[in-house]
C-alpha cells in the first residue's frame, strides 16, 4: 500500500465547491468528487434539479461526506449552511459538467437556482468544464457566453473531442475527472510579473472624417485584452489602452478608452514609466488631414481623401530614454518574417510577434498562429486560442524582460 503524505496533496485544505449541472456527463461528478478528496480538498457539492435526473444526491453525499445542496428554498439546508455562507466558504468553484444553459446563466447573471446564485455571490476562483453536444458547443451563442466568462476571469477547461452520447463526433465531451483535477492543480504561477507595470495597447483606432464617419479596421481587440488579462493573472499592474471595441475590460486591469491614434499615444506617454510595453493595437497609419465640423456632403463621381500620417506609437515608446521592454505585432498578408524583421529594426522593438492575416486568420477570430521574431532568434508557435497564446507570449517575454 502506498501512503500519501498530507503535504504531497496538491489541494490540501483547499475548499472546493463542486457544481453539477444536468448533462449526461453528470455521472463523472462522482469520480471528480472522489479525486478532489484524494487530492486533499474539502468538498461540498451543489446540484441543479436537472443534474439529479442523471446522478443521485445520495451518491455524491456518500463520496463528499456532506449533505448535497440543491435548493435555494430548503429551510433545513439554509439553517445548516446558507447559500451566502456556502458562497463565502469556497476557495474555488468547479462546475463540471457545465451545460450550455448554466453557462448562459453565469454569463448573463441569472440567479434562479442555487448554483447560479452561488456563482454571483462568490469571490472564489471559478472554473467551468463545459460538456454538451458538439453543435451546441460550437453555437455562436455558447461561444459568445464562454468568451464573456473568460474575459471576466472564469477559467474554462476546454471540452474534449470524440464520440458523444448522442452519436455525434466533435468537441463537447467532459474531460476525464483526472484531467479536470490536473487543470485545477496546475494553475499558472501568479508571480511571473509581480509588481511590474505592463502597458498594453489594443483594438483599432478610429480616425474621424466628420462627426459621423471615420476610418478604422477590423481589429476586435481580443489579443490585447487576452494579454491584459493574462498579465494581470501573473501579478502585473496592467494599464490597457484600448481603441473602440465591444469587449469588457478584464477584472483588475486599469482600462483607458481612446479613439484616435494621437489620443492613444498621449495615453501611453501618460501611463509611462512601465517595465513592459506591448503594442497590440491595430493603429490606423493615416488620419484625414482635415476633420469636417459638419457632415461632409457627397462629392460627385469620385472623392479623394487627403490623409496625413499618424504617429507611430510603438516607435515613440521605443525611443524614450527610459525605454521599457517593447513588444510589437506584425499582421501581414505576405513575406511575414522579412516584414517582421523590418519592423523590429525600424521601430526599435525587442520582439515582434508576427502573424499572417487573411480569411479566418488574425482579426475577429479566437485562434491565432504567431512567430516571435527577435534580433537573433525566430520561434514559431503552434496554432492556439488567443487566451492560451497570451499566457505563452507573456511567459516568453517574462524570461527576457524581468
Ligand atoms: N503600431 C503603433 N503605431 C502605429 C502603427 C503601428 O504602435 N501608428 C504598432 C502596432 O501596434 C504593432 C506594430 O506597430 O505592434 C506594427 O503595426 P502594423 O500596423 O502591422 O505595422 P506598420 O508599421 O503600420 O506597417 P504596415 O502597415 O506597413 O504593415
Short mmCIF file of C-alpha atoms and ligand atoms in Angstrom, two decimals:
data_model
loop_
_atom_site.label_atom_id
_atom_site.label_comp_id
_atom_site.label_asym_id
_atom_site.label_seq_id
_atom_site.Cartn_x
_atom_site.Cartn_y
_atom_site.Cartn_z
CA UNK A 1 0.00 0.00 0.00
CA UNK A 2 1.35 3.50 -0.82
CA UNK A 3 0.85 6.19 1.76
CA UNK A 4 0.45 9.81 0.59
CA UNK A 5 1.81 12.44 2.95
CA UNK A 6 -0.65 15.31 3.57
CA UNK A 7 1.88 17.78 2.19
CA UNK A 8 2.03 15.80 -1.08
CA UNK A 9 -1.64 16.52 -1.65
CA UNK A 10 -1.84 19.36 -4.16
CA UNK A 11 -5.25 20.61 -2.95
CA UNK A 12 -4.51 20.24 0.77
CA UNK A 13 -7.01 22.35 2.79
CA UNK A 14 -8.49 23.91 -0.36
CA UNK A 15 -12.26 24.38 -0.10
CA UNK A 16 -13.74 23.18 -3.33
CA UNK A 17 -17.38 23.70 -4.22
CA UNK A 18 -18.33 21.26 -6.97
CA UNK A 19 -21.33 22.31 -9.07
CA UNK A 20 -23.00 19.63 -11.15
CA UNK A 21 -25.48 20.64 -13.84
CA UNK A 22 -27.78 18.44 -15.89
CA UNK A 23 -25.93 16.68 -18.67
CA UNK A 24 -25.23 13.04 -19.40
CA UNK A 25 -21.66 13.59 -18.11
CA UNK A 26 -23.05 14.38 -14.63
CA UNK A 27 -22.19 10.80 -13.64
CA UNK A 28 -18.48 11.75 -13.90
CA UNK A 29 -19.13 14.12 -10.98
CA UNK A 30 -18.84 11.14 -8.64
CA UNK A 31 -15.28 10.37 -9.77
CA UNK A 32 -14.41 14.09 -9.72
CA UNK A 33 -15.50 14.40 -6.07
CA UNK A 34 -13.52 11.26 -5.17
CA UNK A 35 -10.36 12.54 -6.85
CA UNK A 36 -10.66 16.02 -5.35
CA UNK A 37 -10.89 14.50 -1.88
CA UNK A 38 -7.94 12.27 -2.67
CA UNK A 39 -6.00 15.41 -3.65
CA UNK A 40 -6.66 16.84 -0.19
CA UNK A 41 -9.57 19.19 -0.92
CA UNK A 42 -12.54 19.78 1.35
CA UNK A 43 -15.50 19.23 -0.94
CA UNK A 44 -19.13 20.37 -0.91
CA UNK A 45 -21.47 19.54 -3.77
CA UNK A 46 -24.23 21.64 -5.34
CA UNK A 47 -26.54 20.03 -7.88
CA UNK A 48 -29.11 21.56 -10.21
CA UNK A 49 -32.52 19.89 -10.48
CA UNK A 50 -31.61 18.61 -13.95
CA UNK A 51 -28.40 17.01 -12.64
CA UNK A 52 -30.49 14.83 -10.32
CA UNK A 53 -32.01 13.16 -13.40
CA UNK A 54 -28.52 11.76 -14.15
CA UNK A 55 -26.97 11.02 -10.73
CA UNK A 56 -28.44 10.83 -7.24
CA UNK A 57 -27.56 13.26 -4.44
CA UNK A 58 -27.07 10.17 -2.24
CA UNK A 59 -24.03 9.07 -4.28
CA UNK A 60 -22.42 12.49 -4.00
CA UNK A 61 -23.26 12.82 -0.32
CA UNK A 62 -21.57 9.49 0.35
CA UNK A 63 -18.46 10.48 -1.61
CA UNK A 64 -18.13 14.04 -0.30
CA UNK A 65 -19.10 13.15 3.24
CA UNK A 66 -21.52 16.10 3.41
CA UNK A 67 -25.17 16.68 2.50
CA UNK A 68 -25.61 17.82 -1.09
CA UNK A 69 -27.01 21.32 -1.61
CA UNK A 70 -29.67 21.53 -4.26
CA UNK A 71 -32.21 24.19 -3.40
CA UNK A 72 -32.44 27.85 -2.53
CA UNK A 73 -35.67 27.13 -0.72
CA UNK A 74 -34.66 24.30 1.66
CA UNK A 75 -35.04 25.75 5.16
CA UNK A 76 -33.08 22.95 6.83
CA UNK A 77 -30.15 23.29 4.44
CA UNK A 78 -30.23 27.09 4.76
CA UNK A 79 -30.15 26.76 8.54
CA UNK A 80 -27.13 24.41 8.37
CA UNK A 81 -25.14 26.43 5.81
CA UNK A 82 -26.99 29.21 3.97
CA UNK A 83 -26.26 29.90 0.32
CA UNK A 84 -24.30 33.09 1.03
CA UNK A 85 -22.28 31.26 3.68
CA UNK A 86 -21.58 28.49 1.17
CA UNK A 87 -20.50 31.06 -1.44
CA UNK A 88 -18.11 32.59 1.12
CA UNK A 89 -16.84 29.19 2.30
CA UNK A 90 -15.43 28.20 -1.10
CA UNK A 91 -11.87 28.93 -2.23
CA UNK A 92 -12.69 27.55 -5.69
CA UNK A 93 -15.85 26.62 -7.53
CA UNK A 94 -15.64 23.96 -10.24
CA UNK A 95 -18.74 23.38 -12.32
CA UNK A 96 -18.50 20.04 -14.14
CA UNK A 97 -20.29 19.31 -16.31
CA UNK A 98 -21.33 22.87 -17.19
CA UNK A 99 -24.24 22.72 -19.63
CA UNK A 100 -24.94 25.36 -22.30
CA UNK A 101 -27.83 26.51 -20.12
CA UNK A 102 -25.79 27.02 -16.95
CA UNK A 103 -23.02 28.80 -18.91
CA UNK A 104 -25.66 31.17 -20.33
CA UNK A 105 -26.98 31.82 -16.83
CA UNK A 106 -23.48 32.55 -15.50
CA UNK A 107 -22.67 34.81 -18.45
CA UNK A 108 -25.83 36.86 -18.05
CA UNK A 109 -26.03 36.99 -14.28
CA UNK A 110 -29.23 34.96 -13.82
CA UNK A 111 -29.78 33.67 -10.30
CA UNK A 112 -32.87 31.47 -10.43
CA UNK A 113 -31.41 28.40 -8.75
CA UNK A 114 -28.83 27.63 -6.07
CA UNK A 115 -25.83 27.09 -8.37
CA UNK A 116 -26.28 30.25 -10.46
CA UNK A 117 -26.93 32.26 -7.28
CA UNK A 118 -23.72 30.94 -5.69
CA UNK A 119 -21.72 31.94 -8.77
CA UNK A 120 -22.94 35.52 -8.40
CA UNK A 121 -22.39 35.56 -4.66
CA UNK A 122 -18.87 34.12 -4.51
CA UNK A 123 -15.46 35.74 -4.68
CA UNK A 124 -13.82 32.32 -5.14
CA UNK A 125 -12.00 31.47 -8.35
CA UNK A 126 -14.48 29.95 -10.78
CA UNK A 127 -13.74 27.02 -13.08
CA UNK A 128 -16.15 25.56 -15.59
CA UNK A 129 -15.80 22.34 -17.58
CA UNK A 130 -18.39 22.62 -20.36
CA UNK A 131 -19.92 19.42 -21.75
CA UNK A 132 -22.65 19.25 -24.35
CA UNK A 133 -23.49 18.19 -27.90
CA UNK A 134 -20.79 19.40 -30.31
CA UNK A 135 -23.22 21.59 -32.27
CA UNK A 136 -24.44 23.23 -29.06
CA UNK A 137 -20.81 23.83 -28.01
CA UNK A 138 -19.96 25.42 -31.35
CA UNK A 139 -23.16 27.51 -31.47
CA UNK A 140 -22.39 31.22 -31.63
CA UNK A 141 -24.45 31.90 -28.50
CA UNK A 142 -22.47 29.35 -26.44
CA UNK A 143 -19.12 30.57 -27.77
CA UNK A 144 -20.06 34.20 -27.03
CA UNK A 145 -21.07 33.23 -23.47
CA UNK A 146 -17.81 31.33 -22.96
CA UNK A 147 -15.80 34.28 -24.28
CA UNK A 148 -17.62 36.62 -21.89
CA UNK A 149 -16.87 34.32 -18.97
CA UNK A 150 -13.19 34.08 -19.94
CA UNK A 151 -12.96 37.85 -20.18
CA UNK A 152 -14.26 38.03 -16.62
CA UNK A 153 -11.54 35.70 -15.42
CA UNK A 154 -13.53 32.45 -15.29
CA UNK A 155 -11.22 29.51 -16.03
CA UNK A 156 -12.63 27.36 -18.80
CA UNK A 157 -11.43 23.76 -19.02
CA UNK A 158 -11.96 23.14 -22.72
CA UNK A 159 -14.13 20.13 -23.64
CA UNK A 160 -12.51 17.10 -25.18
CA UNK A 161 -13.23 15.86 -28.71
CA UNK A 162 -14.62 12.47 -29.59
CA UNK A 163 -17.75 10.40 -29.89
CA UNK A 164 -20.67 11.79 -27.94
CA UNK A 165 -23.55 10.11 -26.13
CA UNK A 166 -25.91 11.32 -28.88
CA UNK A 167 -23.76 9.68 -31.59
CA UNK A 168 -22.24 12.94 -32.89
CA UNK A 169 -18.48 13.28 -33.11
CA UNK A 170 -16.75 16.52 -32.19
CA UNK A 171 -15.80 18.83 -29.31
CA UNK A 172 -18.10 18.79 -26.29
CA UNK A 173 -17.14 15.80 -24.14
CA UNK A 174 -16.41 16.41 -20.47
CA UNK A 175 -12.66 15.87 -19.96
CA UNK A 176 -11.85 12.94 -17.70
CA UNK A 177 -12.12 13.83 -13.98
CA UNK A 178 -8.36 13.24 -13.59
CA UNK A 179 -7.70 15.85 -16.29
CA UNK A 180 -10.01 18.32 -14.53
CA UNK A 181 -8.17 17.80 -11.24
CA UNK A 182 -4.85 18.23 -13.08
CA UNK A 183 -6.08 21.54 -14.54
CA UNK A 184 -7.11 22.70 -11.06
CA UNK A 185 -3.78 21.78 -9.51
CA UNK A 186 -1.58 23.13 -12.29
CA UNK A 187 -2.70 26.73 -12.03
CA UNK A 188 -0.14 29.10 -13.51
CA UNK A 189 2.08 30.89 -11.03
CA UNK A 190 0.80 34.39 -10.41
CA UNK A 191 4.20 35.85 -9.65
CA UNK A 192 5.89 35.99 -13.06
CA UNK A 193 5.29 39.75 -13.39
CA UNK A 194 4.89 40.51 -9.69
CA UNK A 195 4.56 44.27 -9.20
CA UNK A 196 5.74 45.04 -12.76
CA UNK A 197 3.86 47.68 -14.71
CA UNK A 198 2.73 46.37 -18.11
CA UNK A 199 1.14 48.78 -20.60
CA UNK A 200 -0.80 47.26 -23.48
CA UNK A 201 -2.50 48.89 -26.47
CA UNK A 202 -5.43 47.06 -28.02
CA UNK A 203 -8.17 47.28 -30.59
CA UNK A 204 -8.45 49.54 -33.63
CA UNK A 205 -8.25 53.32 -33.75
CA UNK A 206 -10.96 55.46 -35.32
CA UNK A 207 -9.91 58.48 -37.33
CA UNK A 208 -12.81 60.84 -37.86
CA UNK A 209 -13.62 62.36 -41.25
CA UNK A 210 -16.55 64.33 -39.90
CA UNK A 211 -18.93 63.97 -36.92
CA UNK A 212 -20.49 60.77 -38.33
CA UNK A 213 -17.80 58.98 -40.38
CA UNK A 214 -14.42 57.54 -39.54
CA UNK A 215 -11.62 55.37 -40.92
CA UNK A 216 -10.94 52.19 -38.95
CA UNK A 217 -10.09 48.48 -39.37
CA UNK A 218 -11.37 45.04 -38.37
CA UNK A 219 -9.34 44.60 -35.15
CA UNK A 220 -11.52 43.07 -32.41
CA UNK A 221 -9.07 43.81 -29.59
CA UNK A 222 -9.22 40.16 -28.45
CA UNK A 223 -5.45 39.60 -28.47
CA UNK A 224 -4.65 42.75 -26.48
CA UNK A 225 -7.41 42.08 -23.95
CA UNK A 226 -6.27 38.45 -23.55
CA UNK A 227 -2.72 39.72 -22.90
CA UNK A 228 -4.03 42.21 -20.33
CA UNK A 229 -5.99 39.52 -18.54
CA UNK A 230 -3.06 37.07 -18.54
CA UNK A 231 -0.52 39.69 -17.38
CA UNK A 232 -2.86 40.65 -14.54
CA UNK A 233 -3.18 36.98 -13.56
CA UNK A 234 0.63 36.78 -13.49
CA UNK A 235 0.81 39.53 -10.93
CA UNK A 236 1.40 42.57 -13.16
CA UNK A 237 -0.13 46.01 -12.67
CA UNK A 238 -1.74 46.39 -16.07
CA UNK A 239 -2.77 49.52 -17.96
CA UNK A 240 -4.81 48.66 -21.05
CA UNK A 241 -5.14 51.49 -23.55
CA UNK A 242 -7.91 50.48 -25.87
CA UNK A 243 -9.42 51.74 -29.06
CA UNK A 244 -13.17 51.21 -29.53
CA UNK A 245 -14.06 47.52 -29.01
CA UNK A 246 -17.09 45.55 -27.84
CA UNK A 247 -15.05 43.89 -25.06
CA UNK A 248 -15.31 44.40 -21.30
CA UNK A 249 -12.07 45.30 -19.52
CA UNK A 250 -10.70 42.26 -17.64
CA UNK A 251 -11.14 42.38 -13.86
CA UNK A 252 -8.32 44.19 -12.06
CA UNK A 253 -6.99 45.90 -15.21
CA UNK A 254 -6.89 49.70 -15.48
CA UNK A 255 -8.51 50.40 -18.85
CA UNK A 256 -8.26 53.74 -20.65
CA UNK A 257 -10.53 54.08 -23.69
CA UNK A 258 -9.43 56.26 -26.58
CA UNK A 259 -10.49 56.67 -30.20
CA UNK A 260 -7.69 58.15 -32.32
CA UNK A 261 -4.01 57.19 -32.72
CA UNK A 262 -2.98 60.58 -31.33
CA UNK A 263 -5.13 60.04 -28.23
CA UNK A 264 -3.68 56.53 -27.86
CA UNK A 265 -0.11 57.88 -27.99
CA UNK A 266 -0.93 60.59 -25.43
CA UNK A 267 -2.46 57.97 -23.08
CA UNK A 268 0.58 55.69 -23.50
CA UNK A 269 3.02 58.51 -22.71
CA UNK A 270 0.96 59.42 -19.67
CA UNK A 271 1.00 55.79 -18.48
CA UNK A 272 4.82 55.67 -18.52
CA UNK A 273 7.08 54.54 -16.95
CA UNK A 274 6.49 50.84 -17.37
CA UNK A 275 8.59 47.67 -17.47
CA UNK A 276 6.93 46.10 -20.50
CA UNK A 277 5.10 47.83 -23.34
CA UNK A 278 3.01 45.67 -25.66
CA UNK A 279 1.63 47.32 -28.80
CA UNK A 280 -1.24 45.03 -29.80
CA UNK A 281 -3.43 47.79 -31.23
CA UNK A 282 -4.12 47.99 -34.95
CA UNK A 283 -3.34 51.68 -35.20
CA UNK A 284 -4.54 53.48 -38.34
CA UNK A 285 -1.39 54.57 -40.17
CA UNK A 286 -3.09 57.70 -41.53
CA UNK A 287 -5.82 60.10 -40.50
CA UNK A 288 -7.79 62.61 -42.55
CA UNK A 289 -5.83 65.86 -42.90
CA UNK A 290 -8.96 67.84 -42.08
CA UNK A 291 -11.82 66.79 -39.86
CA UNK A 292 -15.11 68.33 -41.01
CA UNK A 293 -17.03 70.02 -38.22
CA UNK A 294 -20.24 69.24 -40.15
CA UNK A 295 -21.18 66.08 -42.07
CA UNK A 296 -19.35 66.27 -45.41
CA UNK A 297 -21.66 66.32 -48.45
CA UNK A 298 -21.33 63.91 -51.41
CA UNK A 299 -18.53 64.89 -53.78
CA UNK A 300 -19.84 63.87 -57.22
CA UNK A 301 -18.48 60.79 -59.06
CA UNK A 302 -15.24 60.39 -57.12
CA UNK A 303 -13.81 61.63 -53.87
CA UNK A 304 -10.17 61.88 -52.89
CA UNK A 305 -9.28 61.99 -49.27
CA UNK A 306 -6.29 63.94 -48.07
CA UNK A 307 -4.56 61.81 -45.42
CA UNK A 308 -1.62 62.58 -43.14
CA UNK A 309 0.50 60.01 -41.25
CA UNK A 310 -0.32 59.16 -37.66
CA UNK A 311 2.41 58.97 -35.03
CA UNK A 312 3.93 55.50 -34.63
CA UNK A 313 3.14 54.71 -31.00
CA UNK A 314 5.45 51.69 -30.66
CA UNK A 315 8.38 53.55 -32.24
CA UNK A 316 7.73 56.56 -29.97
CA UNK A 317 7.83 54.41 -26.83
CA UNK A 318 10.97 52.60 -28.09
CA UNK A 319 12.70 55.99 -28.40
CA UNK A 320 12.03 57.05 -24.79
CA UNK A 321 15.18 57.49 -22.69
CA UNK A 322 13.66 55.11 -20.08
CA UNK A 323 12.73 52.56 -22.74
CA UNK A 324 10.65 49.64 -21.45
CA UNK A 325 10.95 46.14 -22.95
CA UNK A 326 8.96 46.70 -26.16
CA UNK A 327 6.80 44.16 -27.93
CA UNK A 328 5.12 44.79 -31.27
CA UNK A 329 2.84 42.83 -33.54
CA UNK A 330 3.10 42.49 -37.29
CA UNK A 331 -0.01 41.42 -39.13
CA UNK A 332 0.96 40.69 -42.70
CA UNK A 333 -0.65 39.10 -45.74
CA UNK A 334 2.75 38.01 -47.20
CA UNK A 335 6.56 37.96 -46.59
CA UNK A 336 5.89 37.52 -42.86
CA UNK A 337 9.41 37.14 -41.44
CA UNK A 338 11.03 39.69 -43.70
CA UNK A 339 8.43 42.34 -42.78
CA UNK A 340 8.61 41.44 -39.09
CA UNK A 341 12.41 41.95 -39.12
CA UNK A 342 11.94 45.31 -40.86
CA UNK A 343 9.54 46.43 -38.13
CA UNK A 344 11.88 45.15 -35.39
CA UNK A 345 14.68 47.33 -36.75
CA UNK A 346 12.67 50.36 -37.87
CA UNK A 347 10.72 50.69 -34.66
CA UNK A 348 13.47 49.59 -32.25
CA UNK A 349 11.32 46.89 -30.60
CA UNK A 350 12.77 43.95 -28.65
CA UNK A 351 10.44 41.39 -30.19
CA UNK A 352 7.88 41.38 -32.97
CA UNK A 353 5.07 38.86 -32.82
CA UNK A 354 4.26 38.18 -36.43
CA UNK A 355 1.13 36.59 -37.83
CA UNK A 356 -0.46 36.14 -41.19
CA UNK A 357 -3.81 37.78 -41.74
CA UNK A 358 -6.40 36.73 -44.23
CA UNK A 359 -9.69 34.84 -44.22
CA UNK A 360 -10.04 33.12 -40.78
CA UNK A 361 -6.60 34.30 -39.68
CA UNK A 362 -5.71 37.04 -37.22
CA UNK A 363 -8.59 39.52 -36.97
CA UNK A 364 -12.01 38.78 -35.43
CA UNK A 365 -11.14 35.12 -34.71
CA UNK A 366 -10.43 33.37 -31.41
CA UNK A 367 -7.34 31.44 -32.53
CA UNK A 368 -4.03 32.61 -33.85
CA UNK A 369 -0.69 31.22 -35.00
CA UNK A 370 2.28 33.51 -34.46
CA UNK A 371 6.05 33.63 -34.86
CA UNK A 372 8.26 35.51 -32.39
CA UNK A 373 10.97 37.45 -34.18
CA UNK A 374 13.89 38.86 -32.17
CA UNK A 375 17.25 40.24 -33.33
CA UNK A 376 18.96 36.83 -33.24
CA UNK A 377 16.12 34.36 -32.77
CA UNK A 378 12.95 33.26 -34.55
CA UNK A 379 10.42 30.97 -32.87
CA UNK A 380 7.20 29.75 -34.47
CA UNK A 381 4.42 28.80 -32.03
CA UNK A 382 1.63 26.35 -32.87
CA UNK A 383 -1.95 27.47 -33.57
CA UNK A 384 -3.78 28.05 -30.29
CA UNK A 385 -6.58 30.11 -28.75
CA UNK A 386 -5.77 33.79 -28.20
CA UNK A 387 -6.34 33.23 -24.47
CA UNK A 388 -3.71 30.46 -24.33
CA UNK A 389 -1.41 32.35 -26.68
CA UNK A 390 -1.49 35.36 -24.35
CA UNK A 391 -0.07 33.29 -21.47
CA UNK A 392 2.56 31.65 -23.66
CA UNK A 393 3.71 35.02 -25.07
CA UNK A 394 3.90 36.55 -21.58
CA UNK A 395 5.90 33.62 -20.22
CA UNK A 396 8.40 34.14 -23.02
CA UNK A 397 8.50 37.92 -22.51
CA UNK A 398 8.99 37.43 -18.76
CA UNK A 399 12.18 35.45 -19.42
CA UNK A 400 13.74 38.34 -21.38
CA UNK A 401 12.20 41.35 -19.70
CA UNK A 402 12.15 40.75 -15.96
N1 LIG B 1 1.94 50.50 -34.31
C1 LIG B 1 1.89 51.59 -33.48
N2 LIG B 1 1.55 52.80 -34.01
C2 LIG B 1 1.28 52.94 -35.32
C3 LIG B 1 1.33 51.81 -36.17
C4 LIG B 1 1.67 50.60 -35.62
O1 LIG B 1 2.14 51.46 -32.29
N3 LIG B 1 0.98 54.12 -35.79
C5 LIG B 1 2.33 49.21 -33.74
C6 LIG B 1 1.25 48.17 -33.76
O2 LIG B 1 0.52 48.18 -32.56
C7 LIG B 1 2.04 46.89 -33.94
C8 LIG B 1 3.23 47.33 -34.74
O3 LIG B 1 3.37 48.70 -34.54
O4 LIG B 1 2.54 46.41 -32.73
C9 LIG B 1 3.12 47.03 -36.20
O5 LIG B 1 1.92 47.52 -36.71
P1 LIG B 1 1.50 47.41 -38.25
O6 LIG B 1 0.29 48.26 -38.45
O7 LIG B 1 1.45 45.98 -38.64
O8 LIG B 1 2.74 47.96 -38.96
P2 LIG B 1 3.00 49.27 -39.70
O9 LIG B 1 4.20 49.87 -39.09
O10 LIG B 1 1.75 50.08 -39.70
O11 LIG B 1 3.39 48.75 -41.12
P3 LIG B 1 2.45 48.22 -42.31
O12 LIG B 1 1.14 48.94 -42.16
O13 LIG B 1 3.23 48.58 -43.49
O14 LIG B 1 2.32 46.75 -42.12
#
